[in-house]
Protein backbone atom coordinates (compact mmCIF):
# COMPACT_ATOMS: atom_id res chain seq x y z
CA UNK A 1 0.00 0.00 0.00
CA UNK A 2 1.27 3.46 -0.80
CA UNK A 3 0.25 6.40 1.31
CA UNK A 4 0.85 9.98 0.28
CA UNK A 5 2.70 11.97 2.93
CA UNK A 6 0.77 15.20 2.39
CA UNK A 7 -2.24 14.05 4.39
CA UNK A 8 -3.93 16.66 6.45
CA UNK A 9 -1.49 17.63 9.24
CA UNK A 10 -4.28 17.86 11.79
CA UNK A 11 -5.12 14.22 11.20
CA UNK A 12 -1.54 13.10 11.39
CA UNK A 13 -0.80 15.00 14.57
CA UNK A 14 -3.73 13.58 16.53
CA UNK A 15 -3.27 9.91 17.37
CA UNK A 16 -6.97 9.11 17.55
CA UNK A 17 -7.76 11.01 14.36
CA UNK A 18 -4.92 9.29 12.56
CA UNK A 19 -6.00 5.89 13.93
CA UNK A 20 -9.51 6.55 12.74
CA UNK A 21 -8.24 7.67 9.33
CA UNK A 22 -6.21 4.45 8.96
CA UNK A 23 -9.15 2.38 10.24
CA UNK A 24 -7.34 1.06 13.32
CA UNK A 25 -7.10 -1.08 15.42
CA UNK A 26 -5.11 -1.08 18.63
CA UNK A 27 -2.03 0.73 19.93
CA UNK A 28 0.03 -0.58 22.84
CA UNK A 29 2.90 1.21 24.56
CA UNK A 30 5.70 0.03 26.83
CA UNK A 31 8.17 2.07 28.85
CA UNK A 32 10.93 0.44 30.89
CA UNK A 33 13.23 2.74 32.81
CA UNK A 34 15.75 0.05 33.68
CA UNK A 35 16.67 -0.79 30.08
CA UNK A 36 15.48 2.45 28.45
CA UNK A 37 12.92 0.64 26.29
CA UNK A 38 10.32 2.88 24.63
CA UNK A 39 8.20 0.73 22.34
CA UNK A 40 4.89 0.85 20.52
CA UNK A 41 3.02 -2.09 19.00
CA UNK A 42 0.41 -1.12 16.44
CA UNK A 43 -2.20 -3.72 15.52
CA UNK A 44 -4.17 -2.58 12.49
CA UNK A 45 -6.35 -5.60 11.90
CA UNK A 46 -6.95 -9.05 13.38
CA UNK A 47 -9.74 -10.01 11.00
CA UNK A 48 -7.68 -12.55 9.07
CA UNK A 49 -5.54 -13.85 11.96
CA UNK A 50 -2.82 -12.74 14.38
CA UNK A 51 -0.94 -9.62 13.37
CA UNK A 52 2.54 -10.60 12.19
CA UNK A 53 4.91 -7.75 11.47
CA UNK A 54 8.50 -6.73 12.01
CA UNK A 55 10.04 -4.89 14.92
CA UNK A 56 11.68 -1.69 13.66
CA UNK A 57 14.55 -0.46 15.81
CA UNK A 58 15.73 2.91 14.54
CA UNK A 59 16.20 6.47 15.77
CA UNK A 60 13.13 8.70 15.54
CA UNK A 61 12.95 12.47 15.76
CA UNK A 62 9.92 12.31 18.05
CA UNK A 63 7.51 9.90 19.67
CA UNK A 64 4.80 10.95 17.21
CA UNK A 65 7.07 10.07 14.29
CA UNK A 66 7.62 6.63 15.77
CA UNK A 67 3.95 5.98 16.47
CA UNK A 68 2.88 7.21 13.03
CA UNK A 69 5.49 4.94 11.45
CA UNK A 70 4.19 1.94 13.40
CA UNK A 71 0.59 2.69 12.40
CA UNK A 72 1.34 3.28 8.72
CA UNK A 73 3.47 0.14 8.51
CA UNK A 74 0.91 -1.97 10.40
CA UNK A 75 -1.78 -1.02 7.89
CA UNK A 76 0.60 -1.98 5.07
CA UNK A 77 1.04 -5.40 6.67
CA UNK A 78 -2.75 -5.91 6.77
CA UNK A 79 -2.92 -5.22 3.04
CA UNK A 80 0.06 -7.43 2.23
CA UNK A 81 -1.29 -10.40 4.19
CA UNK A 82 -4.79 -9.94 2.78
CA UNK A 83 -3.91 -9.73 -0.89
CA UNK A 84 -1.57 -12.71 -0.55
CA UNK A 85 -4.39 -14.70 1.09
CA UNK A 86 -2.41 -15.30 4.28
CA UNK A 87 -4.29 -16.05 7.49
CA UNK A 88 -2.59 -13.12 9.21
CA UNK A 89 -3.64 -9.69 10.37
CA UNK A 90 -1.52 -6.57 10.18
CA UNK A 91 0.77 -5.25 12.86
CA UNK A 92 4.12 -3.63 13.42
CA UNK A 93 6.31 -2.70 16.36
CA UNK A 94 8.63 0.25 16.61
CA UNK A 95 11.25 0.68 19.29
CA UNK A 96 12.83 4.09 19.63
CA UNK A 97 16.56 3.47 19.40
CA UNK A 98 18.22 5.16 22.39
CA UNK A 99 21.26 7.36 21.87
CA UNK A 100 23.20 5.18 24.31
CA UNK A 101 22.39 1.51 24.25
CA UNK A 102 23.06 -0.48 27.41
CA UNK A 103 22.58 -4.25 27.63
CA UNK A 104 20.97 -5.07 24.27
CA UNK A 105 19.92 -8.57 25.24
CA UNK A 106 18.16 -7.37 28.39
CA UNK A 107 16.51 -4.60 26.35
CA UNK A 108 15.03 -7.02 23.83
CA UNK A 109 14.02 -9.45 26.57
CA UNK A 110 11.83 -6.72 28.07
CA UNK A 111 10.39 -6.13 24.61
CA UNK A 112 9.71 -9.90 24.45
CA UNK A 113 7.72 -9.64 27.71
CA UNK A 114 5.74 -6.80 26.15
CA UNK A 115 4.95 -8.93 23.09
CA UNK A 116 3.98 -11.82 25.35
CA UNK A 117 1.53 -9.64 27.28
CA UNK A 118 -0.58 -9.35 24.12
CA UNK A 119 -1.23 -13.11 24.22
CA UNK A 120 -0.51 -13.82 20.56
CA UNK A 121 -2.50 -11.02 19.00
CA UNK A 122 0.85 -9.69 17.72
CA UNK A 123 3.77 -11.84 16.46
CA UNK A 124 7.07 -10.03 16.11
CA UNK A 125 9.84 -10.48 13.53
CA UNK A 126 13.09 -8.91 12.34
CA UNK A 127 12.88 -5.53 10.61
CA UNK A 128 15.15 -2.52 9.96
CA UNK A 129 17.62 -2.22 12.81
CA UNK A 130 16.68 -5.41 14.64
CA UNK A 131 18.58 -8.65 14.19
CA UNK A 132 18.18 -12.39 14.36
CA UNK A 133 20.11 -12.28 17.67
CA UNK A 134 17.51 -9.80 19.00
CA UNK A 135 14.74 -12.22 17.98
CA UNK A 136 16.59 -14.97 19.87
CA UNK A 137 16.58 -12.78 23.00
CA UNK A 138 12.85 -12.08 22.54
CA UNK A 139 12.23 -15.84 22.13
CA UNK A 140 13.44 -16.44 25.70
CA UNK A 141 10.38 -14.46 26.89
CA UNK A 142 7.63 -15.29 24.40
CA UNK A 143 6.57 -17.82 21.79
CA UNK A 144 5.11 -15.04 19.64
CA UNK A 145 8.27 -14.38 17.63
CA UNK A 146 9.73 -15.50 14.34
CA UNK A 147 12.96 -14.75 12.33
CA UNK A 148 15.01 -16.48 15.04
CA UNK A 149 18.29 -18.24 14.24
CA UNK A 150 16.79 -21.65 15.01
CA UNK A 151 16.76 -23.76 11.83
CA UNK A 152 13.60 -25.84 11.50
CA UNK A 153 12.28 -27.60 8.40
CA UNK A 154 14.82 -25.77 6.23
CA UNK A 155 13.77 -22.35 7.55
CA UNK A 156 15.91 -20.02 9.63
CA UNK A 157 15.86 -16.27 10.21
CA UNK A 158 16.96 -15.18 6.74
CA UNK A 159 14.00 -14.23 4.50
CA UNK A 160 16.09 -12.91 1.59
CA UNK A 161 16.16 -16.04 -0.63
CA UNK A 162 12.37 -16.23 -0.30
CA UNK A 163 11.97 -12.59 -1.22
CA UNK A 164 14.24 -13.11 -4.24
CA UNK A 165 11.91 -15.91 -5.31
CA UNK A 166 8.76 -13.80 -4.92
CA UNK A 167 10.28 -11.01 -7.02
CA UNK A 168 11.29 -13.55 -9.64
CA UNK A 169 7.73 -14.93 -9.78
CA UNK A 170 6.53 -11.33 -10.10
CA UNK A 171 8.79 -10.78 -13.09
CA UNK A 172 7.56 -14.01 -14.70
CA UNK A 173 3.93 -12.93 -14.21
CA UNK A 174 4.53 -9.44 -15.61
CA UNK A 175 6.43 -10.79 -18.64
CA UNK A 176 3.61 -13.24 -19.30
CA UNK A 177 0.99 -10.49 -19.04
CA UNK A 178 2.74 -7.72 -20.93
CA UNK A 179 4.87 -9.58 -23.45
CA UNK A 180 2.90 -12.83 -23.74
CA UNK A 181 6.04 -14.82 -23.03
CA UNK A 182 6.21 -17.79 -20.71
CA UNK A 183 9.57 -17.88 -18.93
CA UNK A 184 12.39 -15.36 -18.98
CA UNK A 185 14.58 -16.60 -21.80
CA UNK A 186 16.13 -13.57 -23.51
CA UNK A 187 14.43 -11.07 -21.20
CA UNK A 188 16.70 -8.19 -20.15
CA UNK A 189 16.40 -7.37 -16.44
CA UNK A 190 18.06 -4.28 -14.87
CA UNK A 191 18.47 -4.62 -11.09
CA UNK A 192 19.14 -1.62 -8.88
CA UNK A 193 20.84 -2.96 -5.74
CA UNK A 194 22.35 -6.43 -5.71
CA UNK A 195 22.48 -7.01 -1.96
CA UNK A 196 20.85 -9.98 -0.26
CA UNK A 197 17.63 -9.97 -2.33
CA UNK A 198 18.98 -8.44 -5.55
CA UNK A 199 21.85 -10.91 -5.80
CA UNK A 200 19.51 -13.88 -5.24
CA UNK A 201 17.18 -12.47 -7.88
CA UNK A 202 20.06 -12.02 -10.35
CA UNK A 203 21.00 -15.67 -9.85
CA UNK A 204 17.44 -16.86 -10.39
CA UNK A 205 16.68 -14.84 -13.52
CA UNK A 206 20.10 -15.72 -14.97
CA UNK A 207 19.27 -19.41 -14.49
CA UNK A 208 15.99 -18.79 -16.34
CA UNK A 209 17.86 -17.37 -19.36
CA UNK A 210 17.54 -13.63 -18.73
CA UNK A 211 20.33 -11.15 -19.47
CA UNK A 212 21.30 -8.74 -16.73
CA UNK A 213 22.38 -5.18 -16.06
CA UNK A 214 23.09 -4.30 -12.43
CA UNK A 215 23.99 -1.29 -10.31
CA UNK A 216 25.03 -0.97 -6.69
CA UNK A 217 26.93 1.55 -4.61
CA UNK A 218 29.10 -1.37 -3.51
CA UNK A 219 31.42 -2.33 -6.44
CA UNK A 220 32.11 -5.77 -4.96
CA UNK A 221 28.42 -6.64 -5.28
CA UNK A 222 28.23 -5.67 -8.95
CA UNK A 223 31.53 -7.39 -9.76
CA UNK A 224 30.23 -10.62 -8.32
CA UNK A 225 27.21 -10.44 -10.65
CA UNK A 226 29.46 -9.62 -13.62
CA UNK A 227 31.68 -12.61 -12.93
CA UNK A 228 28.99 -15.13 -12.03
CA UNK A 229 26.18 -14.13 -14.40
CA UNK A 230 27.86 -12.06 -17.11
CA UNK A 231 25.93 -8.99 -15.93
CA UNK A 232 26.65 -5.56 -17.42
CA UNK A 233 27.45 -3.03 -14.71
CA UNK A 234 26.28 0.59 -14.72
CA UNK A 235 26.81 3.33 -12.16
CA UNK A 236 24.36 5.52 -10.30
CA UNK A 237 21.29 6.84 -12.10
CA UNK A 238 22.29 5.16 -15.38
CA UNK A 239 20.31 2.12 -14.19
CA UNK A 240 17.03 4.02 -14.86
CA UNK A 241 17.97 4.55 -18.50
CA UNK A 242 18.98 1.00 -19.38
CA UNK A 243 17.19 -0.17 -22.51
CA UNK A 244 15.73 -3.28 -20.91
CA UNK A 245 12.45 -5.19 -20.52
CA UNK A 246 12.24 -5.13 -16.72
CA UNK A 247 13.49 -2.59 -14.19
CA UNK A 248 13.83 -4.12 -10.71
CA UNK A 249 14.32 -1.74 -7.76
CA UNK A 250 15.96 -3.80 -5.00
CA UNK A 251 17.75 -1.09 -3.00
CA UNK A 252 15.67 1.89 -1.87
CA UNK A 253 12.12 3.19 -1.61
CA UNK A 254 10.65 6.18 -3.52
CA UNK A 255 12.78 5.50 -6.60
CA UNK A 256 9.75 5.86 -8.90
CA UNK A 257 9.22 9.61 -8.85
CA UNK A 258 8.85 12.70 -11.04
CA UNK A 259 12.58 12.72 -11.82
CA UNK A 260 13.13 9.04 -12.58
CA UNK A 261 9.94 7.94 -14.35
CA UNK A 262 10.65 10.00 -17.52
CA UNK A 263 14.06 8.30 -17.73
CA UNK A 264 12.76 4.74 -17.70
CA UNK A 265 12.92 2.67 -20.88
CA UNK A 266 11.63 -0.53 -19.28
CA UNK A 267 7.98 -1.44 -19.90
CA UNK A 268 7.79 -3.50 -16.69
CA UNK A 269 8.74 -2.69 -13.08
CA UNK A 270 9.00 -5.47 -10.51
CA UNK A 271 11.24 -5.21 -7.47
CA UNK A 272 11.82 -5.94 -3.80
CA UNK A 273 12.18 -2.45 -2.34
CA UNK A 274 9.37 -1.22 -0.10
CA UNK A 275 7.35 1.84 -1.13
CA UNK A 276 8.84 2.15 -4.61
CA UNK A 277 6.27 4.76 -5.67
CA UNK A 278 7.22 8.12 -4.17
CA UNK A 279 3.53 9.08 -4.22
CA UNK A 280 0.36 7.13 -4.94
CA UNK A 281 -0.15 9.26 -8.08
CA UNK A 282 3.03 7.83 -9.62
CA UNK A 283 1.13 4.60 -10.17
CA UNK A 284 -1.23 6.47 -12.51
CA UNK A 285 1.70 8.20 -14.23
CA UNK A 286 3.27 4.81 -14.95
CA UNK A 287 -0.05 3.49 -16.29
CA UNK A 288 -0.43 6.49 -18.60
CA UNK A 289 3.06 5.81 -19.94
CA UNK A 290 2.18 2.17 -20.63
CA UNK A 291 4.51 0.83 -17.94
CA UNK A 292 3.29 -2.25 -16.07
CA UNK A 293 4.05 -1.79 -12.36
CA UNK A 294 3.82 -4.83 -10.08
CA UNK A 295 2.80 -3.54 -6.61
CA UNK A 296 5.80 -3.89 -4.30
CA UNK A 297 3.94 -5.30 -1.35
CA UNK A 298 2.92 -8.31 -3.42
CA UNK A 299 6.25 -8.89 -5.16
CA UNK A 300 8.27 -8.73 -1.92
CA UNK A 301 5.78 -10.81 0.08
CA UNK A 302 8.18 -13.76 0.06
CA UNK A 303 9.69 -12.26 3.22
CA UNK A 304 6.37 -12.30 5.08
CA UNK A 305 5.50 -15.77 3.79
CA UNK A 306 8.87 -16.98 5.05
CA UNK A 307 8.30 -15.43 8.50
CA UNK A 308 4.83 -16.92 8.69
CA UNK A 309 6.10 -20.36 7.63
CA UNK A 310 8.87 -20.26 10.23
CA UNK A 311 6.42 -19.22 12.93
CA UNK A 312 3.89 -21.91 12.01
CA UNK A 313 6.65 -24.54 11.82
CA UNK A 314 5.74 -25.13 8.21
CA UNK A 315 8.34 -26.31 5.69
CA UNK A 316 10.53 -24.57 3.14
CA UNK A 317 8.68 -26.48 0.41
CA UNK A 318 5.28 -25.20 1.56
CA UNK A 319 6.59 -21.63 1.77
CA UNK A 320 8.01 -21.83 -1.75
CA UNK A 321 4.70 -23.19 -3.08
CA UNK A 322 2.84 -20.34 -1.42
CA UNK A 323 5.26 -17.82 -2.93
CA UNK A 324 4.89 -19.39 -6.34
CA UNK A 325 1.15 -18.67 -6.19
CA UNK A 326 1.87 -14.91 -6.08
CA UNK A 327 2.17 -15.31 -9.86
CA UNK A 328 -1.61 -15.83 -10.02
CA UNK A 329 -2.30 -13.03 -7.54
CA UNK A 330 -0.39 -10.61 -9.75
CA UNK A 331 -2.09 -11.74 -12.94
CA UNK A 332 -5.40 -11.06 -11.18
CA UNK A 333 -4.29 -7.52 -10.33
CA UNK A 334 -2.99 -6.86 -13.87
CA UNK A 335 -6.21 -8.17 -15.46
CA UNK A 336 -8.46 -6.04 -13.29
CA UNK A 337 -6.30 -2.94 -13.71
CA UNK A 338 -6.52 -3.34 -17.49
CA UNK A 339 -10.27 -3.96 -17.47
CA UNK A 340 -10.99 -1.02 -15.16
CA UNK A 341 -8.41 1.32 -16.72
CA UNK A 342 -6.86 1.90 -13.30
CA UNK A 343 -3.30 1.82 -11.97
CA UNK A 344 -2.15 -1.48 -10.52
CA UNK A 345 -1.28 -0.02 -7.10
CA UNK A 346 -4.82 1.27 -6.63
CA UNK A 347 -6.35 -1.98 -7.85
CA UNK A 348 -4.16 -3.99 -5.45
CA UNK A 349 -5.25 -1.79 -2.55
CA UNK A 350 -8.91 -2.22 -3.52
CA UNK A 351 -8.53 -6.00 -3.79
CA UNK A 352 -6.83 -6.14 -0.37
CA UNK A 353 -9.60 -4.01 1.16
CA UNK A 354 -12.21 -6.44 -0.18
CA UNK A 355 -10.47 -9.20 1.81
CA UNK A 356 -10.20 -7.17 5.00
P1 LIG B 1 20.54 -5.20 1.31
O1 LIG B 1 20.97 -4.12 2.21
O2 LIG B 1 21.15 -6.56 1.48
O3 LIG B 1 20.76 -4.76 -0.22
C1 LIG B 1 20.53 -3.49 -0.69
C2 LIG B 1 21.60 -3.19 -1.70
O4 LIG B 1 21.31 -1.94 -2.31
C3 LIG B 1 23.00 -3.09 -1.09
O5 LIG B 1 23.89 -3.91 -1.82
C4 LIG B 1 23.34 -1.61 -1.22
O6 LIG B 1 24.73 -1.40 -1.43
C5 LIG B 1 22.53 -1.25 -2.45
N1 LIG B 1 22.25 0.17 -2.60
C6 LIG B 1 22.01 1.10 -1.65
N2 LIG B 1 21.79 2.30 -2.21
C7 LIG B 1 21.89 2.13 -3.54
C8 LIG B 1 21.75 2.99 -4.65
N3 LIG B 1 21.48 4.29 -4.50
N4 LIG B 1 21.91 2.47 -5.89
C9 LIG B 1 22.19 1.16 -6.06
N5 LIG B 1 22.34 0.29 -5.04
C10 LIG B 1 22.19 0.78 -3.80
O7 LIG B 1 18.95 -5.27 1.45
P2 LIG B 1 18.00 -6.45 0.95
O8 LIG B 1 17.68 -7.34 2.12
O9 LIG B 1 18.54 -7.04 -0.29
O10 LIG B 1 16.66 -5.65 0.64
C11 LIG B 1 16.56 -4.86 -0.54
C12 LIG B 1 15.26 -4.08 -0.51
O11 LIG B 1 14.15 -4.97 -0.42
C13 LIG B 1 15.14 -3.16 0.72
O12 LIG B 1 14.45 -2.00 0.30
C14 LIG B 1 14.27 -3.95 1.67
O13 LIG B 1 13.53 -3.11 2.53
C15 LIG B 1 13.35 -4.67 0.72
N6 LIG B 1 12.83 -5.94 1.26
C16 LIG B 1 13.69 -6.91 1.63
C17 LIG B 1 13.19 -8.11 2.12
C18 LIG B 1 14.12 -9.22 2.53
O14 LIG B 1 13.67 -10.36 2.65
N7 LIG B 1 15.41 -8.95 2.72
C19 LIG B 1 11.79 -8.31 2.23
C20 LIG B 1 10.94 -7.27 1.82
C21 LIG B 1 11.47 -6.09 1.33
mmCIF file with all atom_site columns, C-alpha atoms in Angstrom, residues 110-205:
data_model
loop_
_atom_site.group_PDB
_atom_site.id
_atom_site.type_symbol
_atom_site.label_atom_id
_atom_site.label_alt_id
_atom_site.label_comp_id
_atom_site.label_asym_id
_atom_site.label_entity_id
_atom_site.label_seq_id
_atom_site.pdbx_PDB_ins_code
_atom_site.Cartn_x
_atom_site.Cartn_y
_atom_site.Cartn_z
_atom_site.occupancy
_atom_site.B_iso_or_equiv
_atom_site.pdbx_formal_charge
_atom_site.auth_seq_id
_atom_site.auth_comp_id
_atom_site.auth_asym_id
_atom_site.auth_atom_id
_atom_site.pdbx_PDB_model_num
ATOM 1  C CA . UNK A 1 110 ? 11.830 -6.716  28.066  1.00 0.00 ? 110 UNK A CA 1
ATOM 2  C CA . UNK A 1 111 ? 10.392 -6.134  24.615  1.00 0.00 ? 111 UNK A CA 1
ATOM 3  C CA . UNK A 1 112 ? 9.714  -9.898  24.454  1.00 0.00 ? 112 UNK A CA 1
ATOM 4  C CA . UNK A 1 113 ? 7.721  -9.636  27.707  1.00 0.00 ? 113 UNK A CA 1
ATOM 5  C CA . UNK A 1 114 ? 5.737  -6.795  26.154  1.00 0.00 ? 114 UNK A CA 1
ATOM 6  C CA . UNK A 1 115 ? 4.953  -8.929  23.085  1.00 0.00 ? 115 UNK A CA 1
ATOM 7  C CA . UNK A 1 116 ? 3.979  -11.824 25.346  1.00 0.00 ? 116 UNK A CA 1
ATOM 8  C CA . UNK A 1 117 ? 1.532  -9.637  27.276  1.00 0.00 ? 117 UNK A CA 1
ATOM 9  C CA . UNK A 1 118 ? -0.584 -9.348  24.116  1.00 0.00 ? 118 UNK A CA 1
ATOM 10 C CA . UNK A 1 119 ? -1.232 -13.114 24.221  1.00 0.00 ? 119 UNK A CA 1
ATOM 11 C CA . UNK A 1 120 ? -0.510 -13.819 20.560  1.00 0.00 ? 120 UNK A CA 1
ATOM 12 C CA . UNK A 1 121 ? -2.496 -11.019 18.995  1.00 0.00 ? 121 UNK A CA 1
ATOM 13 C CA . UNK A 1 122 ? 0.854  -9.692  17.722  1.00 0.00 ? 122 UNK A CA 1
ATOM 14 C CA . UNK A 1 123 ? 3.773  -11.835 16.455  1.00 0.00 ? 123 UNK A CA 1
ATOM 15 C CA . UNK A 1 124 ? 7.070  -10.035 16.110  1.00 0.00 ? 124 UNK A CA 1
ATOM 16 C CA . UNK A 1 125 ? 9.836  -10.478 13.528  1.00 0.00 ? 125 UNK A CA 1
ATOM 17 C CA . UNK A 1 126 ? 13.088 -8.907  12.338  1.00 0.00 ? 126 UNK A CA 1
ATOM 18 C CA . UNK A 1 127 ? 12.884 -5.527  10.609  1.00 0.00 ? 127 UNK A CA 1
ATOM 19 C CA . UNK A 1 128 ? 15.151 -2.515  9.956   1.00 0.00 ? 128 UNK A CA 1
ATOM 20 C CA . UNK A 1 129 ? 17.618 -2.215  12.812  1.00 0.00 ? 129 UNK A CA 1
ATOM 21 C CA . UNK A 1 130 ? 16.680 -5.412  14.638  1.00 0.00 ? 130 UNK A CA 1
ATOM 22 C CA . UNK A 1 131 ? 18.584 -8.646  14.191  1.00 0.00 ? 131 UNK A CA 1
ATOM 23 C CA . UNK A 1 132 ? 18.180 -12.390 14.357  1.00 0.00 ? 132 UNK A CA 1
ATOM 24 C CA . UNK A 1 133 ? 20.109 -12.282 17.672  1.00 0.00 ? 133 UNK A CA 1
ATOM 25 C CA . UNK A 1 134 ? 17.513 -9.801  18.999  1.00 0.00 ? 134 UNK A CA 1
ATOM 26 C CA . UNK A 1 135 ? 14.743 -12.216 17.982  1.00 0.00 ? 135 UNK A CA 1
ATOM 27 C CA . UNK A 1 136 ? 16.588 -14.975 19.873  1.00 0.00 ? 136 UNK A CA 1
ATOM 28 C CA . UNK A 1 137 ? 16.578 -12.780 23.000  1.00 0.00 ? 137 UNK A CA 1
ATOM 29 C CA . UNK A 1 138 ? 12.853 -12.083 22.544  1.00 0.00 ? 138 UNK A CA 1
ATOM 30 C CA . UNK A 1 139 ? 12.233 -15.836 22.134  1.00 0.00 ? 139 UNK A CA 1
ATOM 31 C CA . UNK A 1 140 ? 13.436 -16.439 25.701  1.00 0.00 ? 140 UNK A CA 1
ATOM 32 C CA . UNK A 1 141 ? 10.377 -14.465 26.886  1.00 0.00 ? 141 UNK A CA 1
ATOM 33 C CA . UNK A 1 142 ? 7.629  -15.294 24.397  1.00 0.00 ? 142 UNK A CA 1
ATOM 34 C CA . UNK A 1 143 ? 6.567  -17.822 21.792  1.00 0.00 ? 143 UNK A CA 1
ATOM 35 C CA . UNK A 1 144 ? 5.108  -15.037 19.636  1.00 0.00 ? 144 UNK A CA 1
ATOM 36 C CA . UNK A 1 145 ? 8.266  -14.382 17.629  1.00 0.00 ? 145 UNK A CA 1
ATOM 37 C CA . UNK A 1 146 ? 9.734  -15.498 14.337  1.00 0.00 ? 146 UNK A CA 1
ATOM 38 C CA . UNK A 1 147 ? 12.963 -14.746 12.325  1.00 0.00 ? 147 UNK A CA 1
ATOM 39 C CA . UNK A 1 148 ? 15.014 -16.481 15.039  1.00 0.00 ? 148 UNK A CA 1
ATOM 40 C CA . UNK A 1 149 ? 18.287 -18.243 14.240  1.00 0.00 ? 149 UNK A CA 1
ATOM 41 C CA . UNK A 1 150 ? 16.795 -21.653 15.011  1.00 0.00 ? 150 UNK A CA 1
ATOM 42 C CA . UNK A 1 151 ? 16.762 -23.756 11.828  1.00 0.00 ? 151 UNK A CA 1
ATOM 43 C CA . UNK A 1 152 ? 13.600 -25.842 11.504  1.00 0.00 ? 152 UNK A CA 1
ATOM 44 C CA . UNK A 1 153 ? 12.282 -27.602 8.399   1.00 0.00 ? 153 UNK A CA 1
ATOM 45 C CA . UNK A 1 154 ? 14.820 -25.774 6.231   1.00 0.00 ? 154 UNK A CA 1
ATOM 46 C CA . UNK A 1 155 ? 13.768 -22.350 7.546   1.00 0.00 ? 155 UNK A CA 1
ATOM 47 C CA . UNK A 1 156 ? 15.909 -20.025 9.628   1.00 0.00 ? 156 UNK A CA 1
ATOM 48 C CA . UNK A 1 157 ? 15.858 -16.268 10.214  1.00 0.00 ? 157 UNK A CA 1
ATOM 49 C CA . UNK A 1 158 ? 16.960 -15.176 6.737   1.00 0.00 ? 158 UNK A CA 1
ATOM 50 C CA . UNK A 1 159 ? 13.998 -14.233 4.501   1.00 0.00 ? 159 UNK A CA 1
ATOM 51 C CA . UNK A 1 160 ? 16.092 -12.905 1.590   1.00 0.00 ? 160 UNK A CA 1
ATOM 52 C CA . UNK A 1 161 ? 16.161 -16.042 -0.627  1.00 0.00 ? 161 UNK A CA 1
ATOM 53 C CA . UNK A 1 162 ? 12.373 -16.234 -0.296  1.00 0.00 ? 162 UNK A CA 1
ATOM 54 C CA . UNK A 1 163 ? 11.972 -12.590 -1.225  1.00 0.00 ? 163 UNK A CA 1
ATOM 55 C CA . UNK A 1 164 ? 14.244 -13.110 -4.241  1.00 0.00 ? 164 UNK A CA 1
ATOM 56 C CA . UNK A 1 165 ? 11.913 -15.908 -5.314  1.00 0.00 ? 165 UNK A CA 1
ATOM 57 C CA . UNK A 1 166 ? 8.763  -13.803 -4.915  1.00 0.00 ? 166 UNK A CA 1
ATOM 58 C CA . UNK A 1 167 ? 10.279 -11.007 -7.015  1.00 0.00 ? 167 UNK A CA 1
ATOM 59 C CA . UNK A 1 168 ? 11.290 -13.546 -9.643  1.00 0.00 ? 168 UNK A CA 1
ATOM 60 C CA . UNK A 1 169 ? 7.728  -14.929 -9.777  1.00 0.00 ? 169 UNK A CA 1
ATOM 61 C CA . UNK A 1 170 ? 6.534  -11.334 -10.097 1.00 0.00 ? 170 UNK A CA 1
ATOM 62 C CA . UNK A 1 171 ? 8.794  -10.782 -13.095 1.00 0.00 ? 171 UNK A CA 1
ATOM 63 C CA . UNK A 1 172 ? 7.565  -14.007 -14.696 1.00 0.00 ? 172 UNK A CA 1
ATOM 64 C CA . UNK A 1 173 ? 3.932  -12.930 -14.213 1.00 0.00 ? 173 UNK A CA 1
ATOM 65 C CA . UNK A 1 174 ? 4.534  -9.440  -15.614 1.00 0.00 ? 174 UNK A CA 1
ATOM 66 C CA . UNK A 1 175 ? 6.433  -10.793 -18.639 1.00 0.00 ? 175 UNK A CA 1
ATOM 67 C CA . UNK A 1 176 ? 3.608  -13.236 -19.305 1.00 0.00 ? 176 UNK A CA 1
ATOM 68 C CA . UNK A 1 177 ? 0.992  -10.494 -19.041 1.00 0.00 ? 177 UNK A CA 1
ATOM 69 C CA . UNK A 1 178 ? 2.741  -7.719  -20.929 1.00 0.00 ? 178 UNK A CA 1
ATOM 70 C CA . UNK A 1 179 ? 4.873  -9.580  -23.448 1.00 0.00 ? 179 UNK A CA 1
ATOM 71 C CA . UNK A 1 180 ? 2.899  -12.833 -23.744 1.00 0.00 ? 180 UNK A CA 1
ATOM 72 C CA . UNK A 1 181 ? 6.043  -14.819 -23.035 1.00 0.00 ? 181 UNK A CA 1
ATOM 73 C CA . UNK A 1 182 ? 6.214  -17.791 -20.706 1.00 0.00 ? 182 UNK A CA 1
ATOM 74 C CA . UNK A 1 183 ? 9.573  -17.884 -18.934 1.00 0.00 ? 183 UNK A CA 1
ATOM 75 C CA . UNK A 1 184 ? 12.385 -15.363 -18.977 1.00 0.00 ? 184 UNK A CA 1
ATOM 76 C CA . UNK A 1 185 ? 14.580 -16.602 -21.800 1.00 0.00 ? 185 UNK A CA 1
ATOM 77 C CA . UNK A 1 186 ? 16.134 -13.568 -23.513 1.00 0.00 ? 186 UNK A CA 1
ATOM 78 C CA . UNK A 1 187 ? 14.428 -11.074 -21.197 1.00 0.00 ? 187 UNK A CA 1
ATOM 79 C CA . UNK A 1 188 ? 16.700 -8.189  -20.147 1.00 0.00 ? 188 UNK A CA 1
ATOM 80 C CA . UNK A 1 189 ? 16.401 -7.365  -16.436 1.00 0.00 ? 189 UNK A CA 1
ATOM 81 C CA . UNK A 1 190 ? 18.062 -4.281  -14.870 1.00 0.00 ? 190 UNK A CA 1
ATOM 82 C CA . UNK A 1 191 ? 18.470 -4.625  -11.095 1.00 0.00 ? 191 UNK A CA 1
ATOM 83 C CA . UNK A 1 192 ? 19.137 -1.620  -8.877  1.00 0.00 ? 192 UNK A CA 1
ATOM 84 C CA . UNK A 1 193 ? 20.841 -2.964  -5.740  1.00 0.00 ? 193 UNK A CA 1
ATOM 85 C CA . UNK A 1 194 ? 22.354 -6.434  -5.713  1.00 0.00 ? 194 UNK A CA 1
ATOM 86 C CA . UNK A 1 195 ? 22.476 -7.012  -1.961  1.00 0.00 ? 195 UNK A CA 1
ATOM 87 C CA . UNK A 1 196 ? 20.845 -9.982  -0.260  1.00 0.00 ? 196 UNK A CA 1
ATOM 88 C CA . UNK A 1 197 ? 17.628 -9.969  -2.331  1.00 0.00 ? 197 UNK A CA 1
ATOM 89 C CA . UNK A 1 198 ? 18.977 -8.442  -5.554  1.00 0.00 ? 198 UNK A CA 1
ATOM 90 C CA . UNK A 1 199 ? 21.847 -10.909 -5.804  1.00 0.00 ? 199 UNK A CA 1
ATOM 91 C CA . UNK A 1 200 ? 19.515 -13.882 -5.239  1.00 0.00 ? 200 UNK A CA 1
ATOM 92 C CA . UNK A 1 201 ? 17.184 -12.466 -7.877  1.00 0.00 ? 201 UNK A CA 1
ATOM 93 C CA . UNK A 1 202 ? 20.056 -12.018 -10.348 1.00 0.00 ? 202 UNK A CA 1
ATOM 94 C CA . UNK A 1 203 ? 20.998 -15.669 -9.847  1.00 0.00 ? 203 UNK A CA 1
ATOM 95 C CA . UNK A 1 204 ? 17.440 -16.860 -10.394 1.00 0.00 ? 204 UNK A CA 1
ATOM 96 C CA . UNK A 1 205 ? 16.679 -14.837 -13.515 1.00 0.00 ? 205 UNK A CA 1
#
